[in-house]
Tab-separated table of C-alpha atoms in Angstrom:
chain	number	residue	atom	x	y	z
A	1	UNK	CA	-4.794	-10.521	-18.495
A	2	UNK	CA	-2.693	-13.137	-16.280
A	3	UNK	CA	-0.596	-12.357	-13.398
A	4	UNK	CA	2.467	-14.622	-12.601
A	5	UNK	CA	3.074	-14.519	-9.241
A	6	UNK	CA	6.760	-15.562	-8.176
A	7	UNK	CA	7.649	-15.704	-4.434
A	8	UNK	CA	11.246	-17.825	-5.123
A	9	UNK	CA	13.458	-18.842	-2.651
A	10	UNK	CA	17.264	-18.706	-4.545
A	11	UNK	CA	20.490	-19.819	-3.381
A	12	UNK	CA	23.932	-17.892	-3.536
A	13	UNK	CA	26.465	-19.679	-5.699
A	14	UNK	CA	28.778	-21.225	-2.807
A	15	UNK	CA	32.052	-19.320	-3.757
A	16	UNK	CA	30.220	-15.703	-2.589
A	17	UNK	CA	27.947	-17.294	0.258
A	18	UNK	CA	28.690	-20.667	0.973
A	19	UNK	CA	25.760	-21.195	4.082
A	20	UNK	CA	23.549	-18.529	3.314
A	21	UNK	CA	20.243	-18.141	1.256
A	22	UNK	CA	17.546	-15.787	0.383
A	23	UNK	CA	14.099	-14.856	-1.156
A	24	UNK	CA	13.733	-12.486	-3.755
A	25	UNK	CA	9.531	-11.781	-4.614
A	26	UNK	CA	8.641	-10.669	-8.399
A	27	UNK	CA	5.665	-10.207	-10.634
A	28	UNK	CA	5.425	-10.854	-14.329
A	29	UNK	CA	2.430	-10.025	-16.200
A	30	UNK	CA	1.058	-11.192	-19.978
A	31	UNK	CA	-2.150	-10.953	-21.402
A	32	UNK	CA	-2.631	-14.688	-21.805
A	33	UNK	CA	-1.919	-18.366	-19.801
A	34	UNK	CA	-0.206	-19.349	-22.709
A	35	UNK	CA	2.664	-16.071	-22.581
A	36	UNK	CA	2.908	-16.566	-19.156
A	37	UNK	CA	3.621	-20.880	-19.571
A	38	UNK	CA	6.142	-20.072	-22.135
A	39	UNK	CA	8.152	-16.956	-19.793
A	40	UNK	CA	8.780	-19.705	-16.889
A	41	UNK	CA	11.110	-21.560	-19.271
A	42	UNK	CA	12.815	-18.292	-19.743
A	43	UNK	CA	13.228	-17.094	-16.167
A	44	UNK	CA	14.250	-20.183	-15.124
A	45	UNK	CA	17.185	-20.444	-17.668
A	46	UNK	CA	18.470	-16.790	-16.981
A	47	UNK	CA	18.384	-17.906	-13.005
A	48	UNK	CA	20.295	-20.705	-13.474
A	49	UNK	CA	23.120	-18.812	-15.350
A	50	UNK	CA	23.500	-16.471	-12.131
A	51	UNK	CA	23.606	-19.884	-9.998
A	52	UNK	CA	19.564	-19.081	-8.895
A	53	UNK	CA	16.661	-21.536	-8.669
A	54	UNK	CA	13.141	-20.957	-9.162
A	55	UNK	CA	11.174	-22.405	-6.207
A	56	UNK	CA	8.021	-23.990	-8.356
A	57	UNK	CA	6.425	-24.912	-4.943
A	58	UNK	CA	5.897	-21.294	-4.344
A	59	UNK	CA	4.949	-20.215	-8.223
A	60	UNK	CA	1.459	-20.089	-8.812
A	61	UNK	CA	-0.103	-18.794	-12.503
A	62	UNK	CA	-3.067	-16.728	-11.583
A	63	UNK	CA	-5.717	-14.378	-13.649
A	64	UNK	CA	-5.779	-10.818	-12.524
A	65	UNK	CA	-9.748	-10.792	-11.851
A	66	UNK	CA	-8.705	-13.237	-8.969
A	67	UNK	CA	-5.845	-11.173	-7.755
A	68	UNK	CA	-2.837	-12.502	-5.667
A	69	UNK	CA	-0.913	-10.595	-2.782
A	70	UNK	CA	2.322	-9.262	-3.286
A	71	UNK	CA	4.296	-7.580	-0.792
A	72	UNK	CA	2.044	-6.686	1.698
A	73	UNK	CA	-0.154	-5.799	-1.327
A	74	UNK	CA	-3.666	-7.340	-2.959
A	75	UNK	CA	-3.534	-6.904	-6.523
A	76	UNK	CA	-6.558	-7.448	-8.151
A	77	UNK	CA	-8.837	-5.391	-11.370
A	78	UNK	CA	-12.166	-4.374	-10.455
A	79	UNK	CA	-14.341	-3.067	-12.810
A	80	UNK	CA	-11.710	-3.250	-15.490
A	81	UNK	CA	-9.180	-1.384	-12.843
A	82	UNK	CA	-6.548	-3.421	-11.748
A	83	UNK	CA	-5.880	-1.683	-7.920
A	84	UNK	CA	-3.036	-2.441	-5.367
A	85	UNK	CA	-4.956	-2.666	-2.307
A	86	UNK	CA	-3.431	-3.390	1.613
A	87	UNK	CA	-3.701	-6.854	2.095
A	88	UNK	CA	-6.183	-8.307	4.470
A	89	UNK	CA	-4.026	-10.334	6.592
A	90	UNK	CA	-1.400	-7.644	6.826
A	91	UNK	CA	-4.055	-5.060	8.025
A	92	UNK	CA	-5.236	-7.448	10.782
A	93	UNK	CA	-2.282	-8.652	11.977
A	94	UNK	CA	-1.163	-4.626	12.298
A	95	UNK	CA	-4.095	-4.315	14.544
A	96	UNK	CA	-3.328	-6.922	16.559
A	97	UNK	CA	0.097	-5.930	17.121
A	98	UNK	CA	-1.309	-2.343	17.945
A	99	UNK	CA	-3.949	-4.189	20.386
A	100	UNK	CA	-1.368	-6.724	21.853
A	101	UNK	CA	0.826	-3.991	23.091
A	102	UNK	CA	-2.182	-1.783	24.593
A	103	UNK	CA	-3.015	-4.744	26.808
A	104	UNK	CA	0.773	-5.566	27.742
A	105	UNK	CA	1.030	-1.847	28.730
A	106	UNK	CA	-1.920	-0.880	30.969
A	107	UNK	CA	-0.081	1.535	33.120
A	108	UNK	CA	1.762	3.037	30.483
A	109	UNK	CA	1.288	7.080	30.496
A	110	UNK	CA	-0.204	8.633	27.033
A	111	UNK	CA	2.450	10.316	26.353
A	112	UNK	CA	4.142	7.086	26.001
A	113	UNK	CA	1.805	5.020	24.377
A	114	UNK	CA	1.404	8.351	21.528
A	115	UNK	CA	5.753	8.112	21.536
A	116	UNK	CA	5.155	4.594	20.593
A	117	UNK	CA	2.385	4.578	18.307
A	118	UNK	CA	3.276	7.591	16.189
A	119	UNK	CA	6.872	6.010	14.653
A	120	UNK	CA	4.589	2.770	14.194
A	121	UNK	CA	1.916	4.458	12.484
A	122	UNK	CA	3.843	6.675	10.222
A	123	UNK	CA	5.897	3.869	8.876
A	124	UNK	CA	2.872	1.883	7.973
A	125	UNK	CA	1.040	4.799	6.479
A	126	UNK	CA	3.730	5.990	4.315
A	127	UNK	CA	4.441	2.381	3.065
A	128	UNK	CA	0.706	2.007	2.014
A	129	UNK	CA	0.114	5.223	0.771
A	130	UNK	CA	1.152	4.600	-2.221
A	131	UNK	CA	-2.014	1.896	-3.280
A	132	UNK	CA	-5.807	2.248	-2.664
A	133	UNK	CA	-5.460	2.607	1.188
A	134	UNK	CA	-7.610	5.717	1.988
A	135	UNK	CA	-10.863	3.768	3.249
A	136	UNK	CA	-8.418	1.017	5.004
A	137	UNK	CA	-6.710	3.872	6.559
A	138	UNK	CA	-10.005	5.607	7.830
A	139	UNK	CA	-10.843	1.223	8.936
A	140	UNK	CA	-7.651	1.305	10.811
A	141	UNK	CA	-7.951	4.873	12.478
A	142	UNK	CA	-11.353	3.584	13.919
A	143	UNK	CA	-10.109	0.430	15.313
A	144	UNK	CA	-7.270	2.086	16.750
A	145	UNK	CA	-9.534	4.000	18.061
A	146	UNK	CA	-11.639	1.574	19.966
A	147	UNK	CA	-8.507	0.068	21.357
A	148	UNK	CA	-7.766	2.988	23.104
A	149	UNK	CA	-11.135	3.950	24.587
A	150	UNK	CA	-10.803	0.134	26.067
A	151	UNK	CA	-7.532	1.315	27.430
A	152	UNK	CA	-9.047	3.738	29.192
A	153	UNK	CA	-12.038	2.144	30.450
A	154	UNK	CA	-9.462	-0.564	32.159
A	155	UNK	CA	-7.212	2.375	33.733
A	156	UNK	CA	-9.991	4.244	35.339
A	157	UNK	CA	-12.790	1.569	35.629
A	158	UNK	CA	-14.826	3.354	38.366
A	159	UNK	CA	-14.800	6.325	36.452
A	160	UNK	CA	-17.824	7.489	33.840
A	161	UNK	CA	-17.099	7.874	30.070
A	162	UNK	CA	-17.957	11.710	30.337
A	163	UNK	CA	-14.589	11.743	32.593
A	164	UNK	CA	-12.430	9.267	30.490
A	165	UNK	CA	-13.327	11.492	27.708
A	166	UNK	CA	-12.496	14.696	28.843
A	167	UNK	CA	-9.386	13.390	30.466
A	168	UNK	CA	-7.663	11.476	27.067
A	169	UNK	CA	-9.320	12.906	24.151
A	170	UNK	CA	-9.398	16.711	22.881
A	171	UNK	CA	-9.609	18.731	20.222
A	172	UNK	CA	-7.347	19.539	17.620
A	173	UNK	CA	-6.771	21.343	15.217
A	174	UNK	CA	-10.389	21.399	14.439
A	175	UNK	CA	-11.030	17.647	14.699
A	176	UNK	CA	-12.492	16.135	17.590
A	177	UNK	CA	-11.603	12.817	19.601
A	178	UNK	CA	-8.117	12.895	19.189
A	179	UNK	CA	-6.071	11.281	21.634
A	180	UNK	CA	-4.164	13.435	23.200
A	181	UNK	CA	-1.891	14.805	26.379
A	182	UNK	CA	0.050	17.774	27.551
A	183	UNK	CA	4.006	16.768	27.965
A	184	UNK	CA	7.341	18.684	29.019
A	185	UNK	CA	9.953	18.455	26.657
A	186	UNK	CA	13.964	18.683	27.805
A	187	UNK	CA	14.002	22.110	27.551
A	188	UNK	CA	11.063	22.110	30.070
A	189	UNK	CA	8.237	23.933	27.975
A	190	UNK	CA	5.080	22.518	28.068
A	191	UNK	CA	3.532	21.291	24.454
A	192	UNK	CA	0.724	18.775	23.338
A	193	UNK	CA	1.344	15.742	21.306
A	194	UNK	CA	-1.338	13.833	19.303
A	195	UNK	CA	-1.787	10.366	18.467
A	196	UNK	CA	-1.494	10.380	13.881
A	197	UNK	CA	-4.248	9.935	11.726
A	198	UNK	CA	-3.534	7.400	9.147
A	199	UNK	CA	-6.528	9.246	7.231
A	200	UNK	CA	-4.721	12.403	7.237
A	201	UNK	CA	-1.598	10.543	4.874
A	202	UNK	CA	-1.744	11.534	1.230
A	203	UNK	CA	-2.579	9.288	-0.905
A	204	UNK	CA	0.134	9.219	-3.426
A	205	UNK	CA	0.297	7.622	-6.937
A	206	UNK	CA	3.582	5.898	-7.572
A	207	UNK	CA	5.099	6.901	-10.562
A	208	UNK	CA	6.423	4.300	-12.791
A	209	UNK	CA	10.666	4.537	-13.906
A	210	UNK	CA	10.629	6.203	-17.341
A	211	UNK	CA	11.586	3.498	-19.999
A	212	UNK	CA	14.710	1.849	-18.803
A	213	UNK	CA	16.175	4.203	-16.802
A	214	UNK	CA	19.013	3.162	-14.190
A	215	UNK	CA	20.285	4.551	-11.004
A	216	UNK	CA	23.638	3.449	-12.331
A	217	UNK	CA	23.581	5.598	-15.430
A	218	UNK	CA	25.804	8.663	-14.388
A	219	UNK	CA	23.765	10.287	-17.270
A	220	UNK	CA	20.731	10.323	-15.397
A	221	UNK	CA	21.613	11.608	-12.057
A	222	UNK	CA	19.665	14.697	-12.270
A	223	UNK	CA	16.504	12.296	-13.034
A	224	UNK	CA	17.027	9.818	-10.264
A	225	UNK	CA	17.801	13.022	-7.834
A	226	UNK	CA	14.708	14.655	-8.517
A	227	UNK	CA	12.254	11.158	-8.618
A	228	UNK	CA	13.690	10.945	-4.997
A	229	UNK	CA	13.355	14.646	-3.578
A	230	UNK	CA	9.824	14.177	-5.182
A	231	UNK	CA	9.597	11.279	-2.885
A	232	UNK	CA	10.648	13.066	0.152
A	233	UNK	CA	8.576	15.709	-0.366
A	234	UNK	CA	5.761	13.582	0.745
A	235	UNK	CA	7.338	11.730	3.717
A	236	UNK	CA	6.311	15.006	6.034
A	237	UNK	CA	3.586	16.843	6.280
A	238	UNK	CA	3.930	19.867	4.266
A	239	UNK	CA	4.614	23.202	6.216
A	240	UNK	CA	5.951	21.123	9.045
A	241	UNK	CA	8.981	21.623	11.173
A	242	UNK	CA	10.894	18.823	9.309
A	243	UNK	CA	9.745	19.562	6.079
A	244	UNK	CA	11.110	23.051	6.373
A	245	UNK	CA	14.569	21.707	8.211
A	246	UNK	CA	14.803	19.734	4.912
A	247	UNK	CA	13.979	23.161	2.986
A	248	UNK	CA	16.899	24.254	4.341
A	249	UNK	CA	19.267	22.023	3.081
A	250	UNK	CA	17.682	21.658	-0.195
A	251	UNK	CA	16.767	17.807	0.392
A	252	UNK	CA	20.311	16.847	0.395
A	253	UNK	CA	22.489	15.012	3.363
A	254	UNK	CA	24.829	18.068	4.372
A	255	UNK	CA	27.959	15.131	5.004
A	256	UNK	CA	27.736	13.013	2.356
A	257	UNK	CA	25.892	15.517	-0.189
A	258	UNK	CA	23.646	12.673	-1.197
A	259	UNK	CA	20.458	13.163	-1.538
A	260	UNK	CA	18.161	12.560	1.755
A	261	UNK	CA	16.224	9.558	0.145
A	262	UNK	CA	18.360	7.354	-0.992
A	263	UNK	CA	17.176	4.097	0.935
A	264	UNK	CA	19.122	4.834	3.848
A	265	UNK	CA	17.582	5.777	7.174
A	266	UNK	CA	17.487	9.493	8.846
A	267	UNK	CA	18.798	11.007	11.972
A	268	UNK	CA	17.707	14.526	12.655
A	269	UNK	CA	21.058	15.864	14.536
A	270	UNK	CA	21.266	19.198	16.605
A	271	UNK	CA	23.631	21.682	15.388
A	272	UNK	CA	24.337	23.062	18.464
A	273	UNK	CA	23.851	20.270	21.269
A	274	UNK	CA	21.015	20.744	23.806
A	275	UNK	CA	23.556	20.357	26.469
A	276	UNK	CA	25.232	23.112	25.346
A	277	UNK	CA	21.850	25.481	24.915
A	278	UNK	CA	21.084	24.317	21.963
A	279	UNK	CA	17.470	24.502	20.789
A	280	UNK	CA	14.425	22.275	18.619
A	281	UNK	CA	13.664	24.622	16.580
A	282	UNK	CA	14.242	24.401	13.077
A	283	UNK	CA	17.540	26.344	12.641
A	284	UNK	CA	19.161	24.066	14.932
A	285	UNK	CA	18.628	21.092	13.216
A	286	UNK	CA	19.648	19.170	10.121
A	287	UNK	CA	18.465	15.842	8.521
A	288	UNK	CA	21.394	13.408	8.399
A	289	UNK	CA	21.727	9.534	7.174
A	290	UNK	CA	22.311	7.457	10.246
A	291	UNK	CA	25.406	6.517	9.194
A	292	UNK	CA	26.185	10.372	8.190
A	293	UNK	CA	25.406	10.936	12.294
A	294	UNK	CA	27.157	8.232	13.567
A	295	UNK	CA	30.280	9.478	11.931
A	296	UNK	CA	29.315	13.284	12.872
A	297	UNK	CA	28.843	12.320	16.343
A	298	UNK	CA	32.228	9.279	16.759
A	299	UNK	CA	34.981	12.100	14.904
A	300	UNK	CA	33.200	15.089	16.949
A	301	UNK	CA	34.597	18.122	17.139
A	302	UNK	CA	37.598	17.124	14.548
A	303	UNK	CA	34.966	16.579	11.890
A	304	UNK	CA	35.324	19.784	9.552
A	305	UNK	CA	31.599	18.419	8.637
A	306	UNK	CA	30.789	19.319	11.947
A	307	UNK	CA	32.302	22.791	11.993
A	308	UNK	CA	30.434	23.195	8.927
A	309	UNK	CA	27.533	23.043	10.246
A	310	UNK	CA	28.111	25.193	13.060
């Protein structure tokens, strides 16, 4: 088995874009060299026809024992499995990041370095979670980990550990060492936020488009509806607040009646503004696209969307 792999750098025929350009990244797969020689041929013809060029600087031929990284993935067979791994470099450089910040921020409170780490974490966990990524998660967790304990040995450096311990890490939820702290939110209740696991993500198997299936087949909207709730369904943690908020409204965008993961990014909005006594729990609040809530929030209280709601 041979995998082609294709980063390509294409340029827009000059009528639609005239100074722009972009990169579009793409696998093909064969079970010999001699498949894959003859495809290139191919691919390049059906490029050129849409005014495209394949960039043969960046297109390598390589066998699938070796591997090659795609996307932020290593794809490689072991042991006659061919597994989508997080790439090396990608799971360094995310650590670095992490530790850069952590030593740009020494005086920053825990509650905001867990308000900055949780969005960060979350998005990288849910875009791995999907390949072999449960021992790199449990890697990543641990050097995370470390990180912080340094932070805290440089905040309070005549202090003992016993102290730094008991001050920045509790337990939770039956699991011990998390980093945690006590907060007040806006409604001036006291509650305790933790730092994520990446080891407590789901692994979840992507599952392939049946045969050749398109989103714009109007036949199949009941298919491509439920592939994406099925999707969603994973993005929170099940029994949370969220998850149940998007219960409520049966997984679909209450303004545009689209369904909540369509590509687009979400907004939880407030049904009843927290200025006007308003609430977090659960039956105040809807999941909207962020365009769905910028266009709530600009037509206000003219939007029959918005009376809708309320």
């Amino acid at each position: 088995m041979c995998i082609l792999g294709l980063p390509q750098t294409t340029d827009m025929l000059s009528l639609l874009l005239p100074s722009h350009s972009f990169t579009l990244d793409f696998l093909i797969t064969a079970k010999t060299k001699a498949d894959i020689e003859a495809i290139i041929p191919i691919v390049q013809t059906w490029l050129s026809h849409r005014g495209l060029e394949l960039n043969t600087e960046k297109t390598k031929i390589v066998h699938v024992q070796d591997g090659c990284n795609f996307l932020g993935f290593n794809i490689r067979q072991f042991q006659h499995k061919c597994l989508c791994k997080p790439q090396k470099d990608k799971v360094l450089n995310f650590l670095k990041s992490i530790c850069s910040w952590l030593r740009s921020n020494p005086h920053a409170s825990p509650a905001a370095v867990i308000n900055y780490l949780n969005p960060v974490l979350r998005g990288w966990g849910n875009y791995y979670k999907y390949g072999v990524s449960k021992q790199v998660f449990s890697y990543v967790d641990n050097q995370i980990w470390k990180a912080l304990w340094k932070w805290c040995c440089k905040r309070h450096p005549n202090k003992g550990s016993w102290w730094i311990a008991d001050k920045y890490f509790h337990s939770f939820k039956g699991r011990k060492w998390n980093f945690a702290t006590t907060t007040v939110d806006r409604t001036g209740k006291r509650k305790t936020i933790v730092l994520v696991k990446l080891a407590g993500i789901p692994i979840q198997r992507h599952v392939k488009v049946k045969g050749i299936a398109s989103p714009d087949d109007p036949s199949l909207n009941h298919y491509w509806k439920h592939r994406q709730t099925q999707y969603g369904k994973s993005y929170w943690e099940k029994g949370s607040k969220f998850y149940k908020v998007a219960c409520n409204q049966n997984w679909q965008c209450p303004v545009c009646r689209e369904p909540l993961f369509n590509g687009e990014s979400l907004h939880t909005h407030h049904v009843v503004q927290v200025k006007d006594g308003g609430t977090d729990k659960e039956e105040n609040l809807v999941h909207l696209h962020q365009a769905c809530h910028q266009q709530l929030h600009y037509r206000g209280n003219r939007s029959p969307v918005a009376e809708g709601l309320s």
